[in-house]
Amino acid sequence: MDNGISFVWLEITGKCQLECTHCYAESGPSGDHGVMQVHDWQRAIDQSAALGVRMVQFIGGEPTRHPALPVLINHALGRGVEVEVFTNMVSIHPVLWDVLAQPGVRLATSYYSTDPGEHAAITRRRTYERTKANIVEALRRSIPLRAGVVNLWEGQRSGQAVAELRELGVTEIGNDRLRQVGRGVRTGAAGLDQLCGHCGDGKIAISPTGQVWPCVFSRWMPVGNVRDQALADILAGPRAGEVGEKLRTAFAARPWSACDPQCGPNCGPACNPSCWPQGTGPCGPNGGCMPNYDA
């Protein structure tokens, strides 16, 4: 793994009001915020900033369910770190809207269908109208927002969902297929073949328990815990070296493709640059990638 990181996923909670059929984190209403306290997350942000991290992405679960999200967003901004919040856009508290509208903050979400019933079949809740309304509200507030459509089955109204997002005014739209991770597993089990080939390459993920992973999809490969060690020591440690070598060996053996499997859940400057901005890389006009995410 590369200890010259520029991007960190902060998975601050396993709690979510939805139970998406493909959620890589297997989050839901019965999830919790883990053992990481606010000061633990603030320390992780401080150590990330000291290592040169330019952006953090708050993710879950559903990060807006964590009561300290506004505090953590402001802490990151105060350290000169940009913020993206990956949210299902189902419920945004009025106070949180003001936090999200600050310079240096952006949003990301997932969208599945223009059919409310089909959307609900994926999220296991009636979410279509609320998600759509909050996307409109974010754009009205001029909050930068990107969205992605995860294709789960043949005949899904995913193409229509992309068209509707464009009509709403969303300009950054990505597409991805189902990833065999978490509740997304349909055949076999989660493995290296489901990873994009850029795990640990300038990026890491930190879990609600403090575990550090190469990315949110490779959660079975922890390299340390920020509650026990400084982040710099973890990344320079033997376990991170072993995992990094394993990943490099596996990725070097596969036929290279810039866009399949795509990286996720973040496909911004800190992730695979060939997929960002939309339409500028080998992925073409449908460039971008989104996760098996509860949204």
mmCIF file of N, CA and C in Angstrom, residues 134-182:
data_model
loop_
_atom_site.group_PDB
_atom_site.id
_atom_site.type_symbol
_atom_site.label_atom_id
_atom_site.label_comp_id
_atom_site.label_asym_id
_atom_site.label_seq_id
_atom_site.Cartn_x
_atom_site.Cartn_y
_atom_site.Cartn_z
ATOM 1 N N ASN A 134 -34.867 15.630 -2.757
ATOM 2 C CA ASN A 134 -33.671 16.158 -2.100
ATOM 3 C C ASN A 134 -32.535 16.406 -3.086
ATOM 4 N N ILE A 135 -32.502 15.669 -4.185
ATOM 5 C CA ILE A 135 -31.551 15.998 -5.254
ATOM 6 C C ILE A 135 -31.884 17.377 -5.819
ATOM 7 N N VAL A 136 -33.156 17.606 -6.052
ATOM 8 C CA VAL A 136 -33.603 18.913 -6.558
ATOM 9 C C VAL A 136 -33.232 20.016 -5.567
ATOM 10 N N GLU A 137 -33.423 19.756 -4.275
ATOM 11 C CA GLU A 137 -33.114 20.767 -3.260
ATOM 12 C C GLU A 137 -31.617 21.056 -3.201
ATOM 13 N N ALA A 138 -30.789 20.016 -3.312
ATOM 14 C CA ALA A 138 -29.337 20.225 -3.301
ATOM 15 C C ALA A 138 -28.912 21.095 -4.475
ATOM 16 N N LEU A 139 -29.470 20.829 -5.640
ATOM 17 C CA LEU A 139 -29.132 21.618 -6.818
ATOM 18 C C LEU A 139 -29.641 23.053 -6.674
ATOM 19 N N ARG A 140 -30.806 23.200 -6.062
ATOM 20 C CA ARG A 140 -31.343 24.553 -5.836
ATOM 21 C C ARG A 140 -30.405 25.353 -4.939
ATOM 22 N N ARG A 141 -29.768 24.685 -4.005
ATOM 23 C CA ARG A 141 -28.839 25.328 -3.094
ATOM 24 C C ARG A 141 -27.428 25.440 -3.673
ATOM 25 N N SER A 142 -27.275 25.010 -4.917
ATOM 26 C CA SER A 142 -25.982 25.067 -5.615
ATOM 27 C C SER A 142 -24.906 24.231 -4.937
ATOM 28 N N ILE A 143 -25.313 23.113 -4.331
ATOM 29 C CA ILE A 143 -24.357 22.177 -3.733
ATOM 30 C C ILE A 143 -23.883 21.230 -4.834
ATOM 31 N N PRO A 144 -22.587 21.137 -5.082
ATOM 32 C CA PRO A 144 -22.105 20.195 -6.109
ATOM 33 C C PRO A 144 -22.573 18.778 -5.790
ATOM 34 N N LEU A 145 -23.107 18.107 -6.779
ATOM 35 C CA LEU A 145 -23.666 16.776 -6.561
ATOM 36 C C LEU A 145 -23.402 15.890 -7.771
ATOM 37 N N ARG A 146 -22.956 14.697 -7.512
ATOM 38 C CA ARG A 146 -22.837 13.687 -8.565
ATOM 39 C C ARG A 146 -23.725 12.506 -8.194
ATOM 40 N N ALA A 147 -24.166 11.790 -9.182
ATOM 41 C CA ALA A 147 -25.055 10.657 -8.948
ATOM 42 C C ALA A 147 -24.636 9.496 -9.831
ATOM 43 N N GLY A 148 -25.003 8.312 -9.425
ATOM 44 C CA GLY A 148 -24.685 7.139 -10.214
ATOM 45 C C GLY A 148 -25.814 6.137 -10.187
ATOM 46 N N VAL A 149 -25.890 5.373 -11.226
ATOM 47 C CA VAL A 149 -26.919 4.349 -11.364
ATOM 48 C C VAL A 149 -26.246 2.985 -11.332
ATOM 49 N N VAL A 150 -26.650 2.152 -10.386
ATOM 50 C CA VAL A 150 -26.127 0.795 -10.280
ATOM 51 C C VAL A 150 -27.103 -0.144 -10.977
ATOM 52 N N ASN A 151 -26.614 -0.885 -11.951
ATOM 53 C CA ASN A 151 -27.459 -1.807 -12.712
ATOM 54 C C ASN A 151 -27.479 -3.167 -12.021
ATOM 55 N N LEU A 152 -28.664 -3.578 -11.589
ATOM 56 C CA LEU A 152 -28.785 -4.806 -10.801
ATOM 57 C C LEU A 152 -29.404 -5.961 -11.556
ATOM 58 N N TRP A 153 -30.232 -5.669 -12.556
ATOM 59 C CA TRP A 153 -30.860 -6.751 -13.297
ATOM 60 C C TRP A 153 -31.255 -6.291 -14.696
ATOM 61 N N GLU A 154 -31.448 -7.245 -15.542
ATOM 62 C CA GLU A 154 -31.858 -6.976 -16.917
ATOM 63 C C GLU A 154 -33.240 -6.344 -16.919
ATOM 64 N N GLY A 155 -33.384 -5.272 -17.677
ATOM 65 C CA GLY A 155 -34.674 -4.609 -17.782
ATOM 66 C C GLY A 155 -34.905 -3.515 -16.761
ATOM 67 N N GLN A 156 -33.977 -3.322 -15.846
ATOM 68 C CA GLN A 156 -34.099 -2.230 -14.884
ATOM 69 C C GLN A 156 -34.148 -0.896 -15.627
ATOM 70 N N ARG A 157 -34.936 0.033 -15.132
ATOM 71 C CA ARG A 157 -35.094 1.324 -15.807
ATOM 72 C C ARG A 157 -33.925 2.258 -15.462
ATOM 73 N N SER A 158 -32.724 1.726 -15.643
ATOM 74 C CA SER A 158 -31.520 2.493 -15.312
ATOM 75 C C SER A 158 -31.231 3.566 -16.361
ATOM 76 N N GLY A 159 -31.470 3.248 -17.626
ATOM 77 C CA GLY A 159 -31.280 4.248 -18.666
ATOM 78 C C GLY A 159 -32.208 5.429 -18.488
ATOM 79 N N GLN A 160 -33.452 5.127 -18.125
ATOM 80 C CA GLN A 160 -34.412 6.196 -17.865
ATOM 81 C C GLN A 160 -34.006 7.007 -16.635
ATOM 82 N N ALA A 161 -33.384 6.326 -15.649
ATOM 83 C CA ALA A 161 -32.922 7.031 -14.453
ATOM 84 C C ALA A 161 -31.827 8.031 -14.806
ATOM 85 N N VAL A 162 -30.910 7.644 -15.676
ATOM 86 C CA VAL A 162 -29.854 8.551 -16.122
ATOM 87 C C VAL A 162 -30.477 9.763 -16.811
ATOM 88 N N ALA A 163 -31.434 9.507 -17.697
ATOM 89 C CA ALA A 163 -32.085 10.601 -18.413
ATOM 90 C C ALA A 163 -32.807 11.544 -17.451
ATOM 91 N N GLU A 164 -33.456 10.977 -16.441
ATOM 92 C CA GLU A 164 -34.169 11.816 -15.481
ATOM 93 C C GLU A 164 -33.197 12.665 -14.664
ATOM 94 N N LEU A 165 -32.074 12.084 -14.267
ATOM 95 C CA LEU A 165 -31.080 12.849 -13.526
ATOM 96 C C LEU A 165 -30.599 14.045 -14.345
ATOM 97 N N ARG A 166 -30.383 13.816 -15.635
ATOM 98 C CA ARG A 166 -29.962 14.918 -16.506
ATOM 99 C C ARG A 166 -31.035 15.999 -16.578
ATOM 100 N N GLU A 167 -32.290 15.568 -16.654
ATOM 101 C CA GLU A 167 -33.388 16.529 -16.700
ATOM 102 C C GLU A 167 -33.460 17.350 -15.418
ATOM 103 N N LEU A 168 -33.106 16.730 -14.290
ATOM 104 C CA LEU A 168 -33.126 17.439 -13.015
ATOM 105 C C LEU A 168 -31.996 18.456 -12.910
ATOM 106 N N GLY A 169 -30.959 18.271 -13.743
ATOM 107 C CA GLY A 169 -29.837 19.199 -13.716
ATOM 108 C C GLY A 169 -28.542 18.602 -13.204
ATOM 109 N N VAL A 170 -28.524 17.275 -12.956
ATOM 110 C CA VAL A 170 -27.294 16.611 -12.522
ATOM 111 C C VAL A 170 -26.403 16.429 -13.747
ATOM 112 N N THR A 171 -25.170 16.894 -13.666
ATOM 113 C CA THR A 171 -24.264 16.821 -14.816
ATOM 114 C C THR A 171 -23.195 15.744 -14.661
ATOM 115 N N GLU A 172 -22.948 15.280 -13.441
ATOM 116 C CA GLU A 172 -21.954 14.235 -13.197
ATOM 117 C C GLU A 172 -22.697 12.945 -12.868
ATOM 118 N N ILE A 173 -22.776 12.054 -13.834
ATOM 119 C CA ILE A 173 -23.548 10.825 -13.693
ATOM 120 C C ILE A 173 -22.679 9.645 -14.082
ATOM 121 N N GLY A 174 -22.629 8.648 -13.217
ATOM 122 C CA GLY A 174 -21.857 7.447 -13.499
ATOM 123 C C GLY A 174 -22.741 6.221 -13.559
ATOM 124 N N ASN A 175 -22.184 5.142 -14.078
ATOM 125 C CA ASN A 175 -22.872 3.862 -14.142
ATOM 126 C C ASN A 175 -21.961 2.782 -13.578
ATOM 127 N N ASP A 176 -22.534 1.795 -12.956
ATOM 128 C CA ASP A 176 -21.762 0.648 -12.506
ATOM 129 C C ASP A 176 -22.671 -0.566 -12.480
ATOM 130 N N ARG A 177 -22.029 -1.728 -12.422
ATOM 131 C CA ARG A 177 -22.770 -2.980 -12.316
ATOM 132 C C ARG A 177 -22.743 -3.460 -10.869
ATOM 133 N N LEU A 178 -23.501 -4.496 -10.589
ATOM 134 C CA LEU A 178 -23.530 -5.097 -9.263
ATOM 135 C C LEU A 178 -22.151 -5.618 -8.894
ATOM 136 N N ARG A 179 -21.701 -5.316 -7.676
ATOM 137 C CA ARG A 179 -20.448 -5.848 -7.143
ATOM 138 C C ARG A 179 -20.761 -6.970 -6.159
ATOM 139 N N GLN A 180 -20.049 -8.088 -6.287
ATOM 140 C CA GLN A 180 -20.283 -9.250 -5.435
ATOM 141 C C GLN A 180 -19.570 -9.036 -4.092
ATOM 142 N N VAL A 181 -20.098 -8.075 -3.331
ATOM 143 C CA VAL A 181 -19.566 -7.750 -2.016
ATOM 144 C C VAL A 181 -20.750 -7.494 -1.092
ATOM 145 N N GLY A 182 -20.664 -7.952 0.163
ATOM 146 C CA GLY A 182 -21.741 -7.730 1.109
ATOM 147 C C GLY A 182 -23.040 -8.369 0.649
#
